[in-house]
mmCIF file with all atom_site columns, C-alpha atoms in Angstrom:
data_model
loop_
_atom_site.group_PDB
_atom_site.id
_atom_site.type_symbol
_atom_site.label_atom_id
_atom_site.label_alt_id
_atom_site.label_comp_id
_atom_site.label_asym_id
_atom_site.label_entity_id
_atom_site.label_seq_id
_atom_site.pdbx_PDB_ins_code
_atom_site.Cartn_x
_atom_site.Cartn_y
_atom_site.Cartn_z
_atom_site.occupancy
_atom_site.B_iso_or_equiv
_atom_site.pdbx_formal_charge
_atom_site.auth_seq_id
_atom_site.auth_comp_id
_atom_site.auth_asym_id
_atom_site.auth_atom_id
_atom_site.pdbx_PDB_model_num
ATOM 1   C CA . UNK P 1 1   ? -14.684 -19.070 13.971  1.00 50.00 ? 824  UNK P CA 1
ATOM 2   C CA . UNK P 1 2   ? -12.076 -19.083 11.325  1.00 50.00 ? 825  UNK P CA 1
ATOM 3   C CA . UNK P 1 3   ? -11.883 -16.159 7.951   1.00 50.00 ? 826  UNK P CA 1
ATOM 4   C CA . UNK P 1 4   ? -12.561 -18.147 4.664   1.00 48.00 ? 827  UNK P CA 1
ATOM 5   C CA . UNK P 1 5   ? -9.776  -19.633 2.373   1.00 44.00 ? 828  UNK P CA 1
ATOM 6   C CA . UNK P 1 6   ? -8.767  -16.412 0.778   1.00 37.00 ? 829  UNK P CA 1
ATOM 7   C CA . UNK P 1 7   ? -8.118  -14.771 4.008   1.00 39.00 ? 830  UNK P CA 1
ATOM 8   C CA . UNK P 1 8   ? -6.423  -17.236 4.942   1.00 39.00 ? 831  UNK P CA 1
ATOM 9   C CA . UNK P 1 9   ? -4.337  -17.107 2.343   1.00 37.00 ? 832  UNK P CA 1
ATOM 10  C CA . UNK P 1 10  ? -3.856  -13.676 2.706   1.00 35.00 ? 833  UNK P CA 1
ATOM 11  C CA . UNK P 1 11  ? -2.639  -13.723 6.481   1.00 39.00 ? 834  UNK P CA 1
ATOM 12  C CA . UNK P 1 12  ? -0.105  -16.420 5.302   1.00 38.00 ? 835  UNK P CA 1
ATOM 13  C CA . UNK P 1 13  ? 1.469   -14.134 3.229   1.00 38.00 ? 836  UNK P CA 1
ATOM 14  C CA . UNK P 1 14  ? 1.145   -11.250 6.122   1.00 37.00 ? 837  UNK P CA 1
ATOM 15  C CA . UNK P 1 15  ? 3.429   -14.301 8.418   1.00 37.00 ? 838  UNK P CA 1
ATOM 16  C CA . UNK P 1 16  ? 5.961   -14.359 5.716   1.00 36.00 ? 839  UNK P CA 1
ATOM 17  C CA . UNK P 1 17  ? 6.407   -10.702 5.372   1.00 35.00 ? 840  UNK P CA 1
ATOM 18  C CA . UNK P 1 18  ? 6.181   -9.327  8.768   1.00 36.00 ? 841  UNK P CA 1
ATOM 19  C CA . UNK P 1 19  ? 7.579   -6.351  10.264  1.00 45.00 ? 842  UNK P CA 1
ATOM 20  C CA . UNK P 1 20  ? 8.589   -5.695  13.891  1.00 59.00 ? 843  UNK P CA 1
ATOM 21  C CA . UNK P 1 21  ? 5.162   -3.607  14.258  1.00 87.00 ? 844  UNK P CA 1
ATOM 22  C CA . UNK P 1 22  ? 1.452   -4.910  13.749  1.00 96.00 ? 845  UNK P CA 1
ATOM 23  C CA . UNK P 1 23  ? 0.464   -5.319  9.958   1.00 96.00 ? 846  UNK P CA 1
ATOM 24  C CA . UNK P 1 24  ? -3.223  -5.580  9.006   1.00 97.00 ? 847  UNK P CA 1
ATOM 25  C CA . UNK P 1 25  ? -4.330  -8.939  7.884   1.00 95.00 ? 848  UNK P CA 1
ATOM 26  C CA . UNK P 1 26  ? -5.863  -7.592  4.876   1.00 94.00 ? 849  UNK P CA 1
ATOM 27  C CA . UNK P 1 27  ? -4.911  -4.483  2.973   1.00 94.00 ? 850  UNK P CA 1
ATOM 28  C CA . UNK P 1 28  ? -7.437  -2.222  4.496   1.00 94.00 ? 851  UNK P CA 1
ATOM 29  C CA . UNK P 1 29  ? -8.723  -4.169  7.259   1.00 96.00 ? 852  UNK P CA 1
ATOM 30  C CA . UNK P 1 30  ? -9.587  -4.020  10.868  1.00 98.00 ? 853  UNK P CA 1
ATOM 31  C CA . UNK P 1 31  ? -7.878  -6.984  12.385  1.00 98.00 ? 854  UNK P CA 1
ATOM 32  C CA . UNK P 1 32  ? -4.147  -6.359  13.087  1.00 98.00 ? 855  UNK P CA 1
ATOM 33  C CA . UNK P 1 33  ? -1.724  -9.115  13.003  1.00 97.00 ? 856  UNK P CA 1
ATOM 34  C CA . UNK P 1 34  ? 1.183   -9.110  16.192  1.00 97.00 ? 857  UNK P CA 1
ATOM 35  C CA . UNK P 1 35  ? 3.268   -11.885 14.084  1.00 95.00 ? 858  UNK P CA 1
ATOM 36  C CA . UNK P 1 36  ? 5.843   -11.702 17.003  1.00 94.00 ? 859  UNK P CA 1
ATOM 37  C CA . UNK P 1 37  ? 3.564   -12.792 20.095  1.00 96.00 ? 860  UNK P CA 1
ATOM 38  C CA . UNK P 1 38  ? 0.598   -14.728 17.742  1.00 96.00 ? 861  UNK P CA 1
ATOM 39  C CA . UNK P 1 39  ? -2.015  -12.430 18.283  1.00 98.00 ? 862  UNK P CA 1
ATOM 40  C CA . UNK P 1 40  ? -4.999  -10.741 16.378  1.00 98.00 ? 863  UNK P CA 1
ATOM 41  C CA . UNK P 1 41  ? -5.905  -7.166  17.454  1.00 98.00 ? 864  UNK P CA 1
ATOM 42  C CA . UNK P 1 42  ? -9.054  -5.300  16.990  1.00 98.00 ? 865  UNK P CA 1
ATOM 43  C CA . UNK P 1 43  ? -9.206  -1.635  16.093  1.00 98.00 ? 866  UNK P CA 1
ATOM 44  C CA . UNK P 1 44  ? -9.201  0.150   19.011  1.00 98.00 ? 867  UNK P CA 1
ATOM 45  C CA . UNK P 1 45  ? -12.530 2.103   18.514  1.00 97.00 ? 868  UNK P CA 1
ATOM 46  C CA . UNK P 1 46  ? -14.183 -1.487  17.844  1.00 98.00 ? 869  UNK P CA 1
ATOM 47  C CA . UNK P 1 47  ? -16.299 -0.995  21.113  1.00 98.00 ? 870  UNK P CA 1
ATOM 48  C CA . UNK P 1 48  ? -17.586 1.678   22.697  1.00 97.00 ? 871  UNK P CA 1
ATOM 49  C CA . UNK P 1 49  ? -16.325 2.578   26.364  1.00 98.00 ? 872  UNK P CA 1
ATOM 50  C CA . UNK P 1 50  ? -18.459 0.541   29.050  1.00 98.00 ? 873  UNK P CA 1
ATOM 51  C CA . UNK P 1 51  ? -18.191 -1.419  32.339  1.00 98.00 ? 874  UNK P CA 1
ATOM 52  C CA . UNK P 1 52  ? -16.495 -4.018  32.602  1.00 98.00 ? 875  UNK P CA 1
ATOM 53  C CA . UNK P 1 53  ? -19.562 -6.970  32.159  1.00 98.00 ? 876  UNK P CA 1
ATOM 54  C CA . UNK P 1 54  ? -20.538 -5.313  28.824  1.00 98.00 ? 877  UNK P CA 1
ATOM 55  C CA . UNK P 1 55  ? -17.312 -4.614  27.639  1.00 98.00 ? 878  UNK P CA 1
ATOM 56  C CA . UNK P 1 56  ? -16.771 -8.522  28.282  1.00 98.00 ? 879  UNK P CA 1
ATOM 57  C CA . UNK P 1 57  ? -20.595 -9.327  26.579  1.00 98.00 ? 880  UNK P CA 1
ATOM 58  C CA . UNK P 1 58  ? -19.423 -7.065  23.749  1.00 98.00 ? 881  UNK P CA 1
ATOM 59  C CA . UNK P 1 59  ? -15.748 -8.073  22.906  1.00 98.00 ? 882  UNK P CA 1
ATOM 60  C CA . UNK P 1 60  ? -17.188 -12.169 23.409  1.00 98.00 ? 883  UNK P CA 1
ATOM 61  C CA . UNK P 1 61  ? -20.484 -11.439 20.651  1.00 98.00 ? 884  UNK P CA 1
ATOM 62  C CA . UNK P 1 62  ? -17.984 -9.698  18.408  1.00 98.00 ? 885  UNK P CA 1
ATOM 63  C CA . UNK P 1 63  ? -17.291 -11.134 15.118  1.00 98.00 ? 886  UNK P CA 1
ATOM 64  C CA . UNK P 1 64  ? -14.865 -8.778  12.979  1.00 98.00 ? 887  UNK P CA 1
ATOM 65  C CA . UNK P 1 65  ? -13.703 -9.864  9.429   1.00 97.00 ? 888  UNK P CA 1
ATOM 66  C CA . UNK P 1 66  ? -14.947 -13.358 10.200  1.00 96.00 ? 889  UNK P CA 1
ATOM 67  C CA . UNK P 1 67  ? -13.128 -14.072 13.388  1.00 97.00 ? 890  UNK P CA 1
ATOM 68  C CA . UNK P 1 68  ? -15.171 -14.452 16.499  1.00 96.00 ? 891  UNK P CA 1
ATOM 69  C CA . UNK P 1 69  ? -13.410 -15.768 19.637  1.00 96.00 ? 892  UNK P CA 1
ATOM 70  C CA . UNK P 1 70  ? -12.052 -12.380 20.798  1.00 98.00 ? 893  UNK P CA 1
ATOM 71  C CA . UNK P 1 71  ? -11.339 -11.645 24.584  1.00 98.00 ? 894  UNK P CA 1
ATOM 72  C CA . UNK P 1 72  ? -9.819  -8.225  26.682  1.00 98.00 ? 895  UNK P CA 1
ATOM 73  C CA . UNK P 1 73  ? -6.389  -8.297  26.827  1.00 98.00 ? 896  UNK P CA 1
ATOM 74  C CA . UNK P 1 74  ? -4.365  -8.980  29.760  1.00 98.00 ? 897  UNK P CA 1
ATOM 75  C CA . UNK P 1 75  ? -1.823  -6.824  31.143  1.00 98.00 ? 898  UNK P CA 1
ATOM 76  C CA . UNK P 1 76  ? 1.301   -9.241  29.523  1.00 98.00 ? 899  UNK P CA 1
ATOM 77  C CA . UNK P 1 77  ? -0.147  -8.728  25.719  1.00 98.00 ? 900  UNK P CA 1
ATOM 78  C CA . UNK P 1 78  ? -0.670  -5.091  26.110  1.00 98.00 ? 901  UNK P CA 1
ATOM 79  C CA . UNK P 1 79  ? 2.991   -4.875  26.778  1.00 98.00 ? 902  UNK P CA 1
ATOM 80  C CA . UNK P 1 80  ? 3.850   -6.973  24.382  1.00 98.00 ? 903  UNK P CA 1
ATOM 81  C CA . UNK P 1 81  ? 1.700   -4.595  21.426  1.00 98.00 ? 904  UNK P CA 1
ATOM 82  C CA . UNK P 1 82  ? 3.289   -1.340  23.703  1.00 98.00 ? 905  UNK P CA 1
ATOM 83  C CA . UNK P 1 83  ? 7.086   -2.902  23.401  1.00 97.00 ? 906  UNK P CA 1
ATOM 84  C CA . UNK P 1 84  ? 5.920   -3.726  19.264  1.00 96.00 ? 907  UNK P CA 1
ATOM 85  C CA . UNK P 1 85  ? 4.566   -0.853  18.350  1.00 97.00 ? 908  UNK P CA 1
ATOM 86  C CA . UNK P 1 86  ? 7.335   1.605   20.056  1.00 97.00 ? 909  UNK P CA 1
ATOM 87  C CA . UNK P 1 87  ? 6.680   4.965   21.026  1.00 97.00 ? 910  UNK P CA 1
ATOM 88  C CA . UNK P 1 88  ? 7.088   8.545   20.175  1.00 97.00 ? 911  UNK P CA 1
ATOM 89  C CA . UNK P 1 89  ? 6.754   11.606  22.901  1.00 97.00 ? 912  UNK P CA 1
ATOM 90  C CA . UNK P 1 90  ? 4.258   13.644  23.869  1.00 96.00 ? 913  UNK P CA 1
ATOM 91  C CA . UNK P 1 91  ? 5.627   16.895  25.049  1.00 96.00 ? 914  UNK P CA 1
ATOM 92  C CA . UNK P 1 92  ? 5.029   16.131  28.128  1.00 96.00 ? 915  UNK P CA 1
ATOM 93  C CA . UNK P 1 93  ? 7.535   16.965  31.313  1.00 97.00 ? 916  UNK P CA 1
ATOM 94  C CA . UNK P 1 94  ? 6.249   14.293  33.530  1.00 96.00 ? 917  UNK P CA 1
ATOM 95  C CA . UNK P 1 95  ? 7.776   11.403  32.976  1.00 95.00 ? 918  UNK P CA 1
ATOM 96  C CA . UNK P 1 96  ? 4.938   9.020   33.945  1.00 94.00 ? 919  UNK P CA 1
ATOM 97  C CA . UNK P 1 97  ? 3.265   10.497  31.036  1.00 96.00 ? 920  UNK P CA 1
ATOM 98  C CA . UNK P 1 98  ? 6.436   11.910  28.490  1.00 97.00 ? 921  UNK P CA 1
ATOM 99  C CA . UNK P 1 99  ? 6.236   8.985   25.719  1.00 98.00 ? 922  UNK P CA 1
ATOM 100 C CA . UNK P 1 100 ? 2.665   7.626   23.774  1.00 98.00 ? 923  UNK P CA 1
ATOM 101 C CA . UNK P 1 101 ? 2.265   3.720   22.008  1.00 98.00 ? 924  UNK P CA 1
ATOM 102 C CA . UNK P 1 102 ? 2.748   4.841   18.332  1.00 97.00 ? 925  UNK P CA 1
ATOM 103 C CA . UNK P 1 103 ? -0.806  4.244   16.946  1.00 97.00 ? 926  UNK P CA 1
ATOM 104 C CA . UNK P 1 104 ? -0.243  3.161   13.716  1.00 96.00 ? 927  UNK P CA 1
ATOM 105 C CA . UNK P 1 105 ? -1.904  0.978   11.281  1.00 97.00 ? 928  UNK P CA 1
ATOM 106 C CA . UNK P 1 106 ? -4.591  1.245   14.058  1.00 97.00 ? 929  UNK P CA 1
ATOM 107 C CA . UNK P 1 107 ? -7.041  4.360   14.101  1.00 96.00 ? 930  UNK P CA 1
ATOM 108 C CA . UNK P 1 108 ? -9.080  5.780   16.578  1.00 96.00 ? 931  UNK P CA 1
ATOM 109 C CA . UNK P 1 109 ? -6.564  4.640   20.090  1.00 98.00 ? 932  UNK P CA 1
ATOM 110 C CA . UNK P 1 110 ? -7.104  7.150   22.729  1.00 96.00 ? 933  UNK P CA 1
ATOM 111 C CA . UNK P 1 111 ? -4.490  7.954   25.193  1.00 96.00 ? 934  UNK P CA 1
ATOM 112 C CA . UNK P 1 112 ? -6.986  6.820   27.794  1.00 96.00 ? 935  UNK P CA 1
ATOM 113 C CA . UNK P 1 113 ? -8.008  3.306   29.677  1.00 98.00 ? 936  UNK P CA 1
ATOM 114 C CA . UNK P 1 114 ? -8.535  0.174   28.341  1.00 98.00 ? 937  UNK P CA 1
ATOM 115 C CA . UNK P 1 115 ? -9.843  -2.964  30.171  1.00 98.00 ? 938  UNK P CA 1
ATOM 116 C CA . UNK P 1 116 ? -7.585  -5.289  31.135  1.00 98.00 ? 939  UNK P CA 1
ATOM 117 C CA . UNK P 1 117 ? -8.696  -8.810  32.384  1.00 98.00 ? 940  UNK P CA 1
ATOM 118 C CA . UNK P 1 118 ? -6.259  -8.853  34.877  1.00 98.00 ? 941  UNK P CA 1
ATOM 119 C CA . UNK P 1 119 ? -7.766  -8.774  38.700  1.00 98.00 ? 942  UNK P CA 1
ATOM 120 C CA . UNK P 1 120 ? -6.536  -6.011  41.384  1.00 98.00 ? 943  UNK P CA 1
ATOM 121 C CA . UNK P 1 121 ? -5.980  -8.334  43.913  1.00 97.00 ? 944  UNK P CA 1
ATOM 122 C CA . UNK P 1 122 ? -5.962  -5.949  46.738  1.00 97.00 ? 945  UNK P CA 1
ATOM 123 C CA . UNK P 1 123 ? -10.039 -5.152  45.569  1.00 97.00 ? 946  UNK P CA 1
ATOM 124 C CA . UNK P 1 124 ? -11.447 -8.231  43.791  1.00 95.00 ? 947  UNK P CA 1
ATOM 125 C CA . UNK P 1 125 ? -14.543 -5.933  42.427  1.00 98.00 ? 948  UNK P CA 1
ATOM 126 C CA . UNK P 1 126 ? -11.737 -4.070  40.568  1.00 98.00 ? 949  UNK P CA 1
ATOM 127 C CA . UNK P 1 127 ? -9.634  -4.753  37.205  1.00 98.00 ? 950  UNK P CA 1
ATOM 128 C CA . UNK P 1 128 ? -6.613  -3.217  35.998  1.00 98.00 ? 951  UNK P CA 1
ATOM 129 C CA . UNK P 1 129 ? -7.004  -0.845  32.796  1.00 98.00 ? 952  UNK P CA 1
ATOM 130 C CA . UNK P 1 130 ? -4.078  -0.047  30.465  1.00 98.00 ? 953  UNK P CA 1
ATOM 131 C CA . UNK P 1 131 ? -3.091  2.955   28.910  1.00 98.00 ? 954  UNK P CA 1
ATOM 132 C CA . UNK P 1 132 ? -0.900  3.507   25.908  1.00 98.00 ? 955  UNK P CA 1
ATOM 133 C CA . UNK P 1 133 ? 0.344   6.479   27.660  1.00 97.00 ? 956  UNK P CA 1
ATOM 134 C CA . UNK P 1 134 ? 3.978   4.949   29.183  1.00 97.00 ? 957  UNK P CA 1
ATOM 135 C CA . UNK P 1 135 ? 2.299   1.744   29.169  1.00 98.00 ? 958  UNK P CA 1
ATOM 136 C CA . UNK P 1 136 ? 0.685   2.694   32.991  1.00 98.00 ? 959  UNK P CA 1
ATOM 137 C CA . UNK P 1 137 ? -1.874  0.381   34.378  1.00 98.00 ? 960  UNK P CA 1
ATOM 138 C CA . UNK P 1 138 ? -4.541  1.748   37.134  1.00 98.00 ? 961  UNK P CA 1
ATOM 139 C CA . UNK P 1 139 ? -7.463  -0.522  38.907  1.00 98.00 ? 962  UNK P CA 1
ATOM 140 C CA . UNK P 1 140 ? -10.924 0.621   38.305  1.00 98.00 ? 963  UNK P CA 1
ATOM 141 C CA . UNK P 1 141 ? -14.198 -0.519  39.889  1.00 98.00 ? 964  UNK P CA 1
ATOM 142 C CA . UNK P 1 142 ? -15.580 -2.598  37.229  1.00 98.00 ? 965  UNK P CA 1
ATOM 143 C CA . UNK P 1 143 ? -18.772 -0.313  36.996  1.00 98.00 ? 966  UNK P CA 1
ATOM 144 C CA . UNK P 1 144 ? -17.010 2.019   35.807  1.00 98.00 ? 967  UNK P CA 1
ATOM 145 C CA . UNK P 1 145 ? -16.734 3.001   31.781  1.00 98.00 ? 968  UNK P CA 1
ATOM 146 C CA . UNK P 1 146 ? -13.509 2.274   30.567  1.00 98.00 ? 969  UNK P CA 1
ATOM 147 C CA . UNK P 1 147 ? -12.587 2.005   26.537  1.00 98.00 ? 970  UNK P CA 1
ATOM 148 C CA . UNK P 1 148 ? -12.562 -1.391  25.447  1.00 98.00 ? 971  UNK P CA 1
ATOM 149 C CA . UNK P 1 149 ? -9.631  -3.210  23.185  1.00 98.00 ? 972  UNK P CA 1
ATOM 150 C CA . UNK P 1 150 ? -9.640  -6.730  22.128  1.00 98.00 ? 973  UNK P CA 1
ATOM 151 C CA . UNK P 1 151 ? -7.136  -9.398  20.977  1.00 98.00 ? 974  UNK P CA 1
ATOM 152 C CA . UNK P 1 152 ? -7.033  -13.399 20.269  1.00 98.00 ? 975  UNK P CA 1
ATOM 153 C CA . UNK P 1 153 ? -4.338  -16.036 19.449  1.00 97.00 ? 976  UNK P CA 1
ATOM 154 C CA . UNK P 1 154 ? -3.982  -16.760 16.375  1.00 95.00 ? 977  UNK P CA 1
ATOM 155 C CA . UNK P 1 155 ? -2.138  -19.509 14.620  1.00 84.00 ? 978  UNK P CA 1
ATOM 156 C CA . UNK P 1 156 ? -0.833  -19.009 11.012  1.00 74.00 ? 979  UNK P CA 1
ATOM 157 C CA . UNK P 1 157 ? -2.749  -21.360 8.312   1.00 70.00 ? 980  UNK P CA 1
ATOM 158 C CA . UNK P 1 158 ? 0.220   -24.016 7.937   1.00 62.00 ? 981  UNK P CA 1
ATOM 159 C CA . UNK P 1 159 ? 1.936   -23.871 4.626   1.00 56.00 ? 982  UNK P CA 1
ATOM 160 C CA . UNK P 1 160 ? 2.900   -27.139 2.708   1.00 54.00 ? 983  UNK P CA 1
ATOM 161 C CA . UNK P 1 161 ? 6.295   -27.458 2.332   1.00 55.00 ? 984  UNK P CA 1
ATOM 162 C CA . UNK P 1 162 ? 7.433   -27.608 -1.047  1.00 53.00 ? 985  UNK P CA 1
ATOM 163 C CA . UNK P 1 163 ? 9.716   -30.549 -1.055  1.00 56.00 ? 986  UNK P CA 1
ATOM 164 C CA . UNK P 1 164 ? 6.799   -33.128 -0.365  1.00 55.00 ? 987  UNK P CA 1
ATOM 165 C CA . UNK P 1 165 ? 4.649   -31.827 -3.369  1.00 55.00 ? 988  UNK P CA 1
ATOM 166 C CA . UNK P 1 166 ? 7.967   -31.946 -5.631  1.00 54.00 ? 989  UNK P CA 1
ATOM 167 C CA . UNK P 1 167 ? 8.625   -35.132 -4.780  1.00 57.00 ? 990  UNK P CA 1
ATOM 168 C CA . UNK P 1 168 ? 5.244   -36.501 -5.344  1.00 61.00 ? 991  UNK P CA 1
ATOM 169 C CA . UNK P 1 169 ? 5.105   -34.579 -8.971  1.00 62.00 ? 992  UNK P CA 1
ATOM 170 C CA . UNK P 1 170 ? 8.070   -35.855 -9.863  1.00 56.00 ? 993  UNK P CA 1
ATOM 171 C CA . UNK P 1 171 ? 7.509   -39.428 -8.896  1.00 64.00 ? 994  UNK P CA 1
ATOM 172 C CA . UNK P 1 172 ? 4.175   -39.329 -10.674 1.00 66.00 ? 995  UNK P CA 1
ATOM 173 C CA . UNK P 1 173 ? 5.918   -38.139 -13.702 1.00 62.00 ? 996  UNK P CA 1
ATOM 174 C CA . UNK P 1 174 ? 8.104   -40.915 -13.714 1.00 64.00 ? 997  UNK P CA 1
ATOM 175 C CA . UNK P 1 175 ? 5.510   -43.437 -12.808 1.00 67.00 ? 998  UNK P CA 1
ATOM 176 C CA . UNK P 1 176 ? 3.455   -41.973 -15.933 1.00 61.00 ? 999  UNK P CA 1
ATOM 177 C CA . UNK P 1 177 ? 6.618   -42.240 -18.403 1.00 59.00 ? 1000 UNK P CA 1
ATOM 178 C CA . UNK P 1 178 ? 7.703   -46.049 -16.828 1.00 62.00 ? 1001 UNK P CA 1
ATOM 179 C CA . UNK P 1 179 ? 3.671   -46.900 -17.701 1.00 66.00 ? 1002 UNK P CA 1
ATOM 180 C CA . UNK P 1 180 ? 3.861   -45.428 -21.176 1.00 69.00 ? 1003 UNK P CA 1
ATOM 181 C CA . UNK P 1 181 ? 7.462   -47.446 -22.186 1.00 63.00 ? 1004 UNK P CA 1
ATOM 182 C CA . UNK P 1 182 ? 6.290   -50.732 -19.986 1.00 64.00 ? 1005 UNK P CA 1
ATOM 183 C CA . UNK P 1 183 ? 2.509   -50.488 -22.629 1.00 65.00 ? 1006 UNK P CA 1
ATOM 184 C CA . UNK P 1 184 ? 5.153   -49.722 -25.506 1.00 64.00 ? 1007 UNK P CA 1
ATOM 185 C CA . UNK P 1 185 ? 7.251   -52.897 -25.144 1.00 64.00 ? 1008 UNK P CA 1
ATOM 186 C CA . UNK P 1 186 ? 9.916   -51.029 -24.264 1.00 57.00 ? 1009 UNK P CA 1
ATOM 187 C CA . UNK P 1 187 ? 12.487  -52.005 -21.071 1.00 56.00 ? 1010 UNK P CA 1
ATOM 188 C CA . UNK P 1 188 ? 12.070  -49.359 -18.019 1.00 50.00 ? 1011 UNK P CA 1
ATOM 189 C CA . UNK P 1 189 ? 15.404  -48.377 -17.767 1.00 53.00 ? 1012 UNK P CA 1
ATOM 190 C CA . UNK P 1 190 ? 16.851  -45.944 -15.624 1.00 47.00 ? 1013 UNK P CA 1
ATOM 191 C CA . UNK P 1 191 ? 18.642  -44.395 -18.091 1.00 48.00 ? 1014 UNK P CA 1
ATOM 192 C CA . UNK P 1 192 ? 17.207  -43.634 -21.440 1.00 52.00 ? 1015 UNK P CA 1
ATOM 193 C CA . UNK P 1 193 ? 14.417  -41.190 -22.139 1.00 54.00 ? 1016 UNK P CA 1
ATOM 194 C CA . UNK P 1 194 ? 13.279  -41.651 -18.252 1.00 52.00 ? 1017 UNK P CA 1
ATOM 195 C CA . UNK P 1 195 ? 15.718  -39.692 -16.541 1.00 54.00 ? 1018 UNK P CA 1
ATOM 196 C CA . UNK P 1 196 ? 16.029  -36.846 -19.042 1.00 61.00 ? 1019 UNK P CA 1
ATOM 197 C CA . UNK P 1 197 ? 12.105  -36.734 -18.666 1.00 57.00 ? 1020 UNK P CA 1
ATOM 198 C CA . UNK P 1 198 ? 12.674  -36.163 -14.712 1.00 53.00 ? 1021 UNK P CA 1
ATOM 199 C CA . UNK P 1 199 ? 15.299  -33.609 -15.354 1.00 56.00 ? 1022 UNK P CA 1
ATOM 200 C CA . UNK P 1 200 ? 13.002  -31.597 -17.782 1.00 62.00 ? 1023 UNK P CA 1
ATOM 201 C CA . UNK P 1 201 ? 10.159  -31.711 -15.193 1.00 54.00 ? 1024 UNK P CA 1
ATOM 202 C CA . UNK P 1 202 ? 12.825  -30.564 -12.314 1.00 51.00 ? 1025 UNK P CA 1
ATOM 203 C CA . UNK P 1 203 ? 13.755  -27.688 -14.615 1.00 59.00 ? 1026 UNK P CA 1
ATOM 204 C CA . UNK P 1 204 ? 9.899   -26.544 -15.126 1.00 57.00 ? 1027 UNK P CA 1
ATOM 205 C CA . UNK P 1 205 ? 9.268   -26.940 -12.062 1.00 54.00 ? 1028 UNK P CA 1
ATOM 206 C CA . UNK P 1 206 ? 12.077  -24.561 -11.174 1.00 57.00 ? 1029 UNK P CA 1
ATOM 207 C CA . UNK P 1 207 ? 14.274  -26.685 -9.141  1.00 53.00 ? 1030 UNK P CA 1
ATOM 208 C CA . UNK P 1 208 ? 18.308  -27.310 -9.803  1.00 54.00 ? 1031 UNK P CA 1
ATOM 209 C CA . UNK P 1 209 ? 19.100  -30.108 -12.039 1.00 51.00 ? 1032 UNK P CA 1
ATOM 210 C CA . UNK P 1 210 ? 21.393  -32.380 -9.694  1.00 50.00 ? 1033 UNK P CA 1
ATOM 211 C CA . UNK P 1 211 ? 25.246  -32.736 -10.178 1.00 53.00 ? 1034 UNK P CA 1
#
């Protein structure tokens, strides 16, 4: 399901201005934008910690800020958010456990397990979780209650390119003018009053005059 026209909007302009780290959609929102890897992130609080069927049932049901459509991450787009976001240390001596996924925009990420979709494929009742702790991933029996994260594609609402809707202003311009000398008894010439017209529209329009 796809946010209305003014979020839309909105998450265009978040494309344009992107920074290396996530960026909420909306000023104040709870969907997170990954501009780099064309993904939507959810806040990581969003769900409450469950196995792994109802963290599935829950992330699938979930509809937050108007998009619906999410899933659990896999192992890959973790890493991608963990190698986006950076990381700052902990304090910690051990080195499995010395650096933490900076948190922000988000609010609420634990340095705990999240569900991964990913399969241990040594135990097929068992899926990887993630932490944000050095990025370590650990395979838990899917009964058991793990925090829950969740992330979609997303595709930037395409932007019209300016040059087609110039051109088309500017030929109806000219089109309108040609009418207006042609009803006038006037020749259509290319010169004249025709082409000044088209230069003054270029210049409102806030385009160089051509050489």
């Amino acid at each position: 399901m796809k946010p209305n026209g003014l979020v839309a909007a909105l998450a265009a302009c978040t494309v344009l201005t992107s920074q290396a780290a996530v960026t909420p959609l909306t000023p104040g929102g709870n969907v997170f934008l990954d501009a780099a890897h064309g993904l939507l992130w959810s806040q990581p609080d969003a769900f409450v910690a469950s196995n792994y069927a109802a963290a599935q049932a829950a992330v699938s049901a979930a509809t937050i800020e108007g998009f619906s459509d999410w899933v659990i991450p896999s192992i890959e787009q973790f890493r991608w958010l963990y190698a986006t976001q950076g990381t700052v240390p902990t304090g910690n001596p051990n080195p499995d456990y010395d650096e933490i996924m900076v948190a922000a925009p988000f609010s609420g990420m634990r340095p705990e397990w999240y569900w991964t979709s990913d399969v241990f494929a040594d135990v097929t009742t068992e899926n990887y979780a993630f932490s944000p702790t050095n990025a370590n991933t650990m395979p838990f029996q899917r009964t058991t209650r793990v925090y829950v994260w969740a992330v979609q594609d997303y595709a930037a609402p395409a932007v019209p390119e300016p040059g087609s809707a110039l051109l088309l202003g500017v030929g109806l311009v000219l089109m309108v003018v040609l009418m207006r000398r042609k009803g006038q008894g006037q020749p259509a010439r290319a010169g004249g009053s025709v082409m000044p017209t088209a230069l003054r529209t270029l210049t409102l329009l806030g385009v160089d005059r051509p050489q």
